[in-house]
Amino acid sequence: MGDFLVKYLFLYVYLILRSSSFFFSESSNLSPSCKLRRQFHLNGMHKAGDVILGGLFEVHYTSVFPELTFITEPHQPSCQGFDPPGFRHAMTMAFTIDEINKNSNLLPNVTLGYSLYDNCATLGIGFSAALSLASGQEEQFLLQENCLGTPPVMGIVGDPFSTFSIATSNVLGLFKLPIVSYFATCSCLSDRQRFPSFFRTIPSDAFQVRAMIQILKHFDWTWVGLLVSDDDYGLHAARSFQFDLAQSGGGCLAYSEILPWGNDPNEYKRIVDVMTKSTARVIIVFAHQMQMTQLMKEVVRQNVTGLQWIASEAWTLVEGLHTTAFMPYLAGTLGIAIRCGKIPGLREFLLRIHPDQVKPFGWVESGGALCTGQENLVNVETDYLDASELRPEYNIYKAVYALAYALNDMLLCIPGKGPFRGQSCATLQRLDPWQLMYYLEKVNFTTPNGDQVSFDENGEALPIYDVMNWLQLPDGRTKVQNVGEVKKSVSKGEQLTIDEDKIFWNFELQEPPRSVCSESCPPGTRMARKRGQPICCFDCIPYSLECTSCPEDFWSSPQRDHCVPKKTEFLSYHEPLGICLTTASLLGTFVCAVVLGIFTYHRSTPIVRANNSELSFLLLVSLKLCFLCSLLFIGHPKLWTCQLRHAAFGISFVLCVSCILVKTMVVLAVFKASKPGGGASLKWFGAMQQRGTIMVLTSIQAAICTAWLVSASPAPYKNTQYHNDKIVYECVVGSTVGFAVLLGYIGLLATLSFLLAFLARNLPDNFNEAKLITFSMLIFCAVWVAFVPAYVNSPGKYADAVEVFAILASSFGLLVALFGPKCYIILLRPERNTKKAIMGRGTSKS
């Protein structure tokens, strides 16, 4: 059927061109003029203006076409079947042009006119109308020099049919005459090589197809039937749907059938038989009202129920299908519809249309009563006056405005700064169609509804569709309700939004149907493709009794039919335990910084200067390092964190305990020097000796850590011994001896400090810092003695948590015990921060 249409089109075009306005004759050699050899007698209406825009609309939906022969000239067919919505589409263009003419900000001093033709839903008539718009209908006109001049129309809005648009764009595209369609959706029209001057304000079928596939995925429908009309619209949609469905992996086609044009009962019966025998419960139809009417007659005759219909935009909103015979079968239909918009003032304009203005369009049907124009239609409900759901009309509105804005931008061009050769501008007196097309490609404006209109490199507008649902009301009427939308945006791509609670399902359980070729295989079985069937059709075969071991990092699923990754466990920054320990570490670091600031600010006071203030500052720095090193135990273990965590911990604590040890030794030396003949002992505890002692003691720990890292370095380890289905990430110490020596050295210095401070606890009050050291080291030793058994008996991440807790507890103990009393005196009891108070016995007791 498709090949026949193509051959018929070329044959008709040949005869049209042989006798039409595209072939001219010169009346004389002296007077260059063109004369039409034949005129088309077309239904249309016209309005004069400085610039004329053409329009092609389906005002009648059928025609009687005489038999075509090679002997006779082609006769003009007669149009029949007045289509009120199609007539409203034509009047929408007339209204839009009137609105633009009243707008002083758009095309000032330029009046737009129009030439609107009826294509009668017939390819030959639509093509003839397009040629008439391009060449004009004047019988004879004079040519300017070099055949230059303004074309009869500057641009064409239409044609609504994809096949008609392909035919007209193939010819008029040669002259770069802009064509802006409001309803032609064939994805083939996006080919800029074939159709360089074609634009459209409706999304292409390619986007419509992807929208339908998203609906299928949303409801898990993987087994569907496809019906398409036998024209470019349907055939291109079928190819695009099959390709995109295969690419998406979202399902399979149970069958794909072509709906014939015209009345072919046998073919429709065969197609419905295929639908009946198939197990697919979802049917997608890319067709027009004519094919759907013929199809539904056969569906009703065979009483085929239990199907979920998905409608293309071509018939989603067709009220002619909302009949009492069809709705028991079509209720619950989901469909794609053109975006709805509002056009203020359109209904009032339609009411003002007088029959005399539209006589060329054939307002009166055969045998109908003649309208006088005096009838009151304000309260009359007709298809013509229904402006509640303006969808194609909104696209027409945007198409006319796009041409107007392009023309306006062209007229705003400044000579010498234009985009054409020699920086020239186009003018209305000498205008080539491609010059207007240049501005149309760059047009960008916003409608009163807030929608932005612009075209991409293929002449496509930004696509958006409404998702509609057919609901049958109790009184028998049909309501087509909006239940969602699918749109494409630059930032988020294609998105589907559906409100499932609003959807009416025409099934007993009032829920979406299941449409799959084969149900998912139960546990213990596997899929086996059926030979010669799509991938959605398979058998479920039980697994063999042989078991396969999962890899080390995987574990058997609960059904034991496949391997799943094991869970991982480590002390994380994101879990509550890790968050608490991290917060405590940062809090300790902050408190150390505050105390350091207090001591720095009051560094000249006696309580800070007593017993070598340099040691106090060094002790605070080492405590900050102790708090910070605990962070190395939190997070996913890595090689460098495993190596650094114990080394940083060991060196930081040895530096801290060394400072405390030296402070204790200084207390004892000062007390001994205060006795008669004991002054010589202080020479061994000067500032240089104190620094040297701390450096030597810390260097020993650094040497222990270096030897440990070189001989048997700690490393991350995936422990699977605690749990079979879980991997515990931890740091193995590498050498237990190295770890024991590191802890033992810290313990040795801490014990020595505790013993010396304990011996000095009964010294006079003016040397009472030894009591603070004794108490702090008691806390330190208690924490680390308790640490060893807790660490050994804690598995996985809890071992790290125990070590971090021990670091933080001992660090807070040292910080509070050593610096708490001094900060109390500095901040709250400044009268005790004097040399007399520190050295005087009575004052200290008070």
PDB file of N, CA, C and O in Angstrom, residues 795-834:
ATOM      1  N   PRO A 795      35.897  -7.589  68.368  1.00  0.00           N
ATOM      2  CA  PRO A 795      36.114  -7.971  66.965  1.00  0.00           C
ATOM      3  C   PRO A 795      35.940  -6.791  66.015  1.00  0.00           C
ATOM      4  O   PRO A 795      35.179  -5.867  66.276  1.00  0.00           O
ATOM      5  N   GLY A 796      36.628  -6.845  64.889  1.00  0.00           N
ATOM      6  CA  GLY A 796      36.413  -5.919  63.784  1.00  0.00           C
ATOM      7  C   GLY A 796      36.526  -4.461  64.150  1.00  0.00           C
ATOM      8  O   GLY A 796      37.484  -4.015  64.792  1.00  0.00           O
ATOM      9  N   LYS A 797      35.510  -3.711  63.748  1.00  0.00           N
ATOM     10  CA  LYS A 797      35.549  -2.268  63.924  1.00  0.00           C
ATOM     11  C   LYS A 797      35.500  -1.859  65.391  1.00  0.00           C
ATOM     12  O   LYS A 797      35.910  -0.751  65.744  1.00  0.00           O
ATOM     13  N   TYR A 798      35.021  -2.758  66.256  1.00  0.00           N
ATOM     14  CA  TYR A 798      34.931  -2.403  67.669  1.00  0.00           C
ATOM     15  C   TYR A 798      36.303  -2.365  68.328  1.00  0.00           C
ATOM     16  O   TYR A 798      36.484  -1.671  69.329  1.00  0.00           O
ATOM     17  N   ALA A 799      37.269  -3.098  67.785  1.00  0.00           N
ATOM     18  CA  ALA A 799      38.635  -2.994  68.289  1.00  0.00           C
ATOM     19  C   ALA A 799      39.195  -1.600  68.023  1.00  0.00           C
ATOM     20  O   ALA A 799      39.846  -0.993  68.895  1.00  0.00           O
ATOM     21  N   ASP A 800      38.925  -1.079  66.827  1.00  0.00           N
ATOM     22  CA  ASP A 800      39.356   0.291  66.527  1.00  0.00           C
ATOM     23  C   ASP A 800      38.643   1.291  67.430  1.00  0.00           C
ATOM     24  O   ASP A 800      39.234   2.268  67.893  1.00  0.00           O
ATOM     25  N   ALA A 801      37.331   1.053  67.674  1.00  0.00           N
ATOM     26  CA  ALA A 801      36.581   1.966  68.530  1.00  0.00           C
ATOM     27  C   ALA A 801      37.134   1.964  69.955  1.00  0.00           C
ATOM     28  O   ALA A 801      37.216   3.020  70.601  1.00  0.00           O
ATOM     29  N   VAL A 802      37.532   0.786  70.462  1.00  0.00           N
ATOM     30  CA  VAL A 802      38.105   0.701  71.818  1.00  0.00           C
ATOM     31  C   VAL A 802      39.417   1.474  71.890  1.00  0.00           C
ATOM     32  O   VAL A 802      39.677   2.207  72.861  1.00  0.00           O
ATOM     33  N   GLU A 803      40.268   1.341  70.863  1.00  0.00           N
ATOM     34  CA  GLU A 803      41.540   2.048  70.873  1.00  0.00           C
ATOM     35  C   GLU A 803      41.337   3.559  70.790  1.00  0.00           C
ATOM     36  O   GLU A 803      42.018   4.334  71.480  1.00  0.00           O
ATOM     37  N   VAL A 804      40.380   3.996  69.946  1.00  0.00           N
ATOM     38  CA  VAL A 804      40.091   5.426  69.867  1.00  0.00           C
ATOM     39  C   VAL A 804      39.555   5.941  71.206  1.00  0.00           C
ATOM     40  O   VAL A 804      39.939   7.017  71.675  1.00  0.00           O
ATOM     41  N   PHE A 805      38.689   5.158  71.834  1.00  0.00           N
ATOM     42  CA  PHE A 805      38.146   5.573  73.128  1.00  0.00           C
ATOM     43  C   PHE A 805      39.256   5.696  74.167  1.00  0.00           C
ATOM     44  O   PHE A 805      39.262   6.645  74.976  1.00  0.00           O
ATOM     45  N   ALA A 806      40.203   4.755  74.165  1.00  0.00           N
ATOM     46  CA  ALA A 806      41.308   4.817  75.126  1.00  0.00           C
ATOM     47  C   ALA A 806      42.171   6.056  74.883  1.00  0.00           C
ATOM     48  O   ALA A 806      42.602   6.729  75.837  1.00  0.00           O
ATOM     49  N   ILE A 807      42.424   6.373  73.605  1.00  0.00           N
ATOM     50  CA  ILE A 807      43.218   7.564  73.289  1.00  0.00           C
ATOM     51  C   ILE A 807      42.521   8.819  73.777  1.00  0.00           C
ATOM     52  O   ILE A 807      43.125   9.686  74.420  1.00  0.00           O
ATOM     53  N   LEU A 808      41.211   8.922  73.488  1.00  0.00           N
ATOM     54  CA  LEU A 808      40.468  10.121  73.865  1.00  0.00           C
ATOM     55  C   LEU A 808      40.315  10.229  75.384  1.00  0.00           C
ATOM     56  O   LEU A 808      40.461  11.314  75.964  1.00  0.00           O
ATOM     57  N   ALA A 809      40.037   9.097  76.066  1.00  0.00           N
ATOM     58  CA  ALA A 809      39.844   9.127  77.520  1.00  0.00           C
ATOM     59  C   ALA A 809      41.123   9.540  78.236  1.00  0.00           C
ATOM     60  O   ALA A 809      41.108  10.395  79.137  1.00  0.00           O
ATOM     61  N   SER A 810      42.247   8.955  77.821  1.00  0.00           N
ATOM     62  CA  SER A 810      43.512   9.307  78.477  1.00  0.00           C
ATOM     63  C   SER A 810      43.924  10.741  78.152  1.00  0.00           C
ATOM     64  O   SER A 810      44.460  11.449  79.022  1.00  0.00           O
ATOM     65  N   SER A 811      43.661  11.191  76.949  1.00  0.00           N
ATOM     66  CA  SER A 811      44.019  12.561  76.578  1.00  0.00           C
ATOM     67  C   SER A 811      43.176  13.570  77.348  1.00  0.00           C
ATOM     68  O   SER A 811      43.697  14.576  77.858  1.00  0.00           O
ATOM     69  N   PHE A 812      41.852  13.322  77.434  1.00  0.00           N
ATOM     70  CA  PHE A 812      41.006  14.217  78.226  1.00  0.00           C
ATOM     71  C   PHE A 812      41.403  14.202  79.702  1.00  0.00           C
ATOM     72  O   PHE A 812      41.352  15.238  80.384  1.00  0.00           O
ATOM     73  N   GLY A 813      41.810  13.007  80.217  1.00  0.00           N
ATOM     74  CA  GLY A 813      42.244  12.922  81.605  1.00  0.00           C
ATOM     75  C   GLY A 813      43.458  13.775  81.881  1.00  0.00           C
ATOM     76  O   GLY A 813      43.518  14.511  82.880  1.00  0.00           O
ATOM     77  N   LEU A 814      44.450  13.711  80.998  1.00  0.00           N
ATOM     78  CA  LEU A 814      45.657  14.533  81.169  1.00  0.00           C
ATOM     79  C   LEU A 814      45.331  16.013  81.042  1.00  0.00           C
ATOM     80  O   LEU A 814      45.832  16.844  81.823  1.00  0.00           O
ATOM     81  N   LEU A 815      44.492  16.351  80.040  1.00  0.00           N
ATOM     82  CA  LEU A 815      44.174  17.768  79.802  1.00  0.00           C
ATOM     83  C   LEU A 815      43.448  18.378  81.005  1.00  0.00           C
ATOM     84  O   LEU A 815      43.804  19.466  81.476  1.00  0.00           O
ATOM     85  N   VAL A 816      42.445  17.669  81.513  1.00  0.00           N
ATOM     86  CA  VAL A 816      41.652  18.214  82.624  1.00  0.00           C
ATOM     87  C   VAL A 816      42.446  18.237  83.920  1.00  0.00           C
ATOM     88  O   VAL A 816      42.433  19.224  84.671  1.00  0.00           O
ATOM     89  N   ALA A 817      43.198  17.131  84.210  1.00  0.00           N
ATOM     90  CA  ALA A 817      43.913  17.045  85.480  1.00  0.00           C
ATOM     91  C   ALA A 817      45.069  18.035  85.566  1.00  0.00           C
ATOM     92  O   ALA A 817      45.321  18.624  86.624  1.00  0.00           O
ATOM     93  N   LEU A 818      45.784  18.239  84.463  1.00  0.00           N
ATOM     94  CA  LEU A 818      46.968  19.096  84.504  1.00  0.00           C
ATOM     95  C   LEU A 818      46.635  20.570  84.305  1.00  0.00           C
ATOM     96  O   LEU A 818      47.274  21.442  84.909  1.00  0.00           O
ATOM     97  N   PHE A 819      45.658  20.861  83.449  1.00  0.00           N
ATOM     98  CA  PHE A 819      45.435  22.258  83.087  1.00  0.00           C
ATOM     99  C   PHE A 819      44.114  22.831  83.615  1.00  0.00           C
ATOM    100  O   PHE A 819      43.896  24.036  83.566  1.00  0.00           O
ATOM    101  N   GLY A 820      43.242  21.944  84.100  1.00  0.00           N
ATOM    102  CA  GLY A 820      41.986  22.436  84.639  1.00  0.00           C
ATOM    103  C   GLY A 820      42.149  23.365  85.812  1.00  0.00           C
ATOM    104  O   GLY A 820      41.614  24.493  85.822  1.00  0.00           O
ATOM    105  N   PRO A 821      42.892  22.971  86.869  1.00  0.00           N
ATOM    106  CA  PRO A 821      43.074  23.871  88.019  1.00  0.00           C
ATOM    107  C   PRO A 821      43.753  25.190  87.658  1.00  0.00           C
ATOM    108  O   PRO A 821      43.394  26.246  88.191  1.00  0.00           O
ATOM    109  N   LYS A 822      44.746  25.121  86.756  1.00  0.00           N
ATOM    110  CA  LYS A 822      45.453  26.349  86.383  1.00  0.00           C
ATOM    111  C   LYS A 822      44.517  27.307  85.627  1.00  0.00           C
ATOM    112  O   LYS A 822      44.537  28.526  85.870  1.00  0.00           O
ATOM    113  N   CYS A 823      43.681  26.772  84.704  1.00  0.00           N
ATOM    114  CA  CYS A 823      42.734  27.629  83.982  1.00  0.00           C
ATOM    115  C   CYS A 823      41.693  28.208  84.939  1.00  0.00           C
ATOM    116  O   CYS A 823      41.241  29.343  84.769  1.00  0.00           O
ATOM    117  N   TYR A 824      41.336  27.429  85.944  1.00  0.00           N
ATOM    118  CA  TYR A 824      40.384  27.926  86.943  1.00  0.00           C
ATOM    119  C   TYR A 824      40.941  29.153  87.657  1.00  0.00           C
ATOM    120  O   TYR A 824      40.255  30.155  87.838  1.00  0.00           O
ATOM    121  N   ILE A 825      42.231  29.066  88.056  1.00  0.00           N
ATOM    122  CA  ILE A 825      42.853  30.191  88.757  1.00  0.00           C
ATOM    123  C   ILE A 825      43.005  31.387  87.817  1.00  0.00           C
ATOM    124  O   ILE A 825      42.713  32.533  88.178  1.00  0.00           O
ATOM    125  N   ILE A 826      43.423  31.119  86.563  1.00  0.00           N
ATOM    126  CA  ILE A 826      43.671  32.217  85.616  1.00  0.00           C
ATOM    127  C   ILE A 826      42.387  32.960  85.294  1.00  0.00           C
ATOM    128  O   ILE A 826      42.345  34.193  85.269  1.00  0.00           O
ATOM    129  N   LEU A 827      41.294  32.229  85.099  1.00  0.00           N
ATOM    130  CA  LEU A 827      40.057  32.851  84.617  1.00  0.00           C
ATOM    131  C   LEU A 827      39.118  33.270  85.744  1.00  0.00           C
ATOM    132  O   LEU A 827      38.483  34.326  85.662  1.00  0.00           O
ATOM    133  N   LEU A 828      39.045  32.468  86.817  1.00  0.00           N
ATOM    134  CA  LEU A 828      38.032  32.719  87.846  1.00  0.00           C
ATOM    135  C   LEU A 828      38.605  33.239  89.169  1.00  0.00           C
ATOM    136  O   LEU A 828      37.893  33.898  89.929  1.00  0.00           O
ATOM    137  N   ARG A 829      39.872  32.914  89.442  1.00  0.00           N
ATOM    138  CA  ARG A 829      40.474  33.378  90.690  1.00  0.00           C
ATOM    139  C   ARG A 829      41.786  34.094  90.406  1.00  0.00           C
ATOM    140  O   ARG A 829      42.874  33.642  90.782  1.00  0.00           O
ATOM    141  N   PRO A 830      41.747  35.212  89.690  1.00  0.00           N
ATOM    142  CA  PRO A 830      42.999  35.889  89.310  1.00  0.00           C
ATOM    143  C   PRO A 830      43.786  36.395  90.516  1.00  0.00           C
ATOM    144  O   PRO A 830      45.000  36.615  90.400  1.00  0.00           O
ATOM    145  N   GLU A 831      43.137  36.558  91.700  1.00  0.00           N
ATOM    146  CA  GLU A 831      43.879  37.032  92.867  1.00  0.00           C
ATOM    147  C   GLU A 831      44.875  35.996  93.369  1.00  0.00           C
ATOM    148  O   GLU A 831      45.836  36.326  94.087  1.00  0.00           O
ATOM    149  N   ARG A 832      44.710  34.735  92.989  1.00  0.00           N
ATOM    150  CA  ARG A 832      45.656  33.680  93.398  1.00  0.00           C
ATOM    151  C   ARG A 832      46.772  33.510  92.384  1.00  0.00           C
ATOM    152  O   ARG A 832      47.663  32.705  92.583  1.00  0.00           O
ATOM    153  N   ASN A 833      46.674  34.225  91.263  1.00  0.00           N
ATOM    154  CA  ASN A 833      47.710  34.111  90.228  1.00  0.00           C
ATOM    155  C   ASN A 833      48.801  35.146  90.478  1.00  0.00           C
ATOM    156  O   ASN A 833      49.073  36.006  89.635  1.00  0.00           O
ATOM    157  N   THR A 834      49.433  35.047  91.664  1.00  0.00           N
ATOM    158  CA  THR A 834      50.555  35.927  92.031  1.00  0.00           C
ATOM    159  C   THR A 834      51.679  35.092  92.604  1.00  0.00           C
ATOM    160  O   THR A 834      51.462  33.950  93.059  1.00  0.00           O
TER     161      THR A 834
END
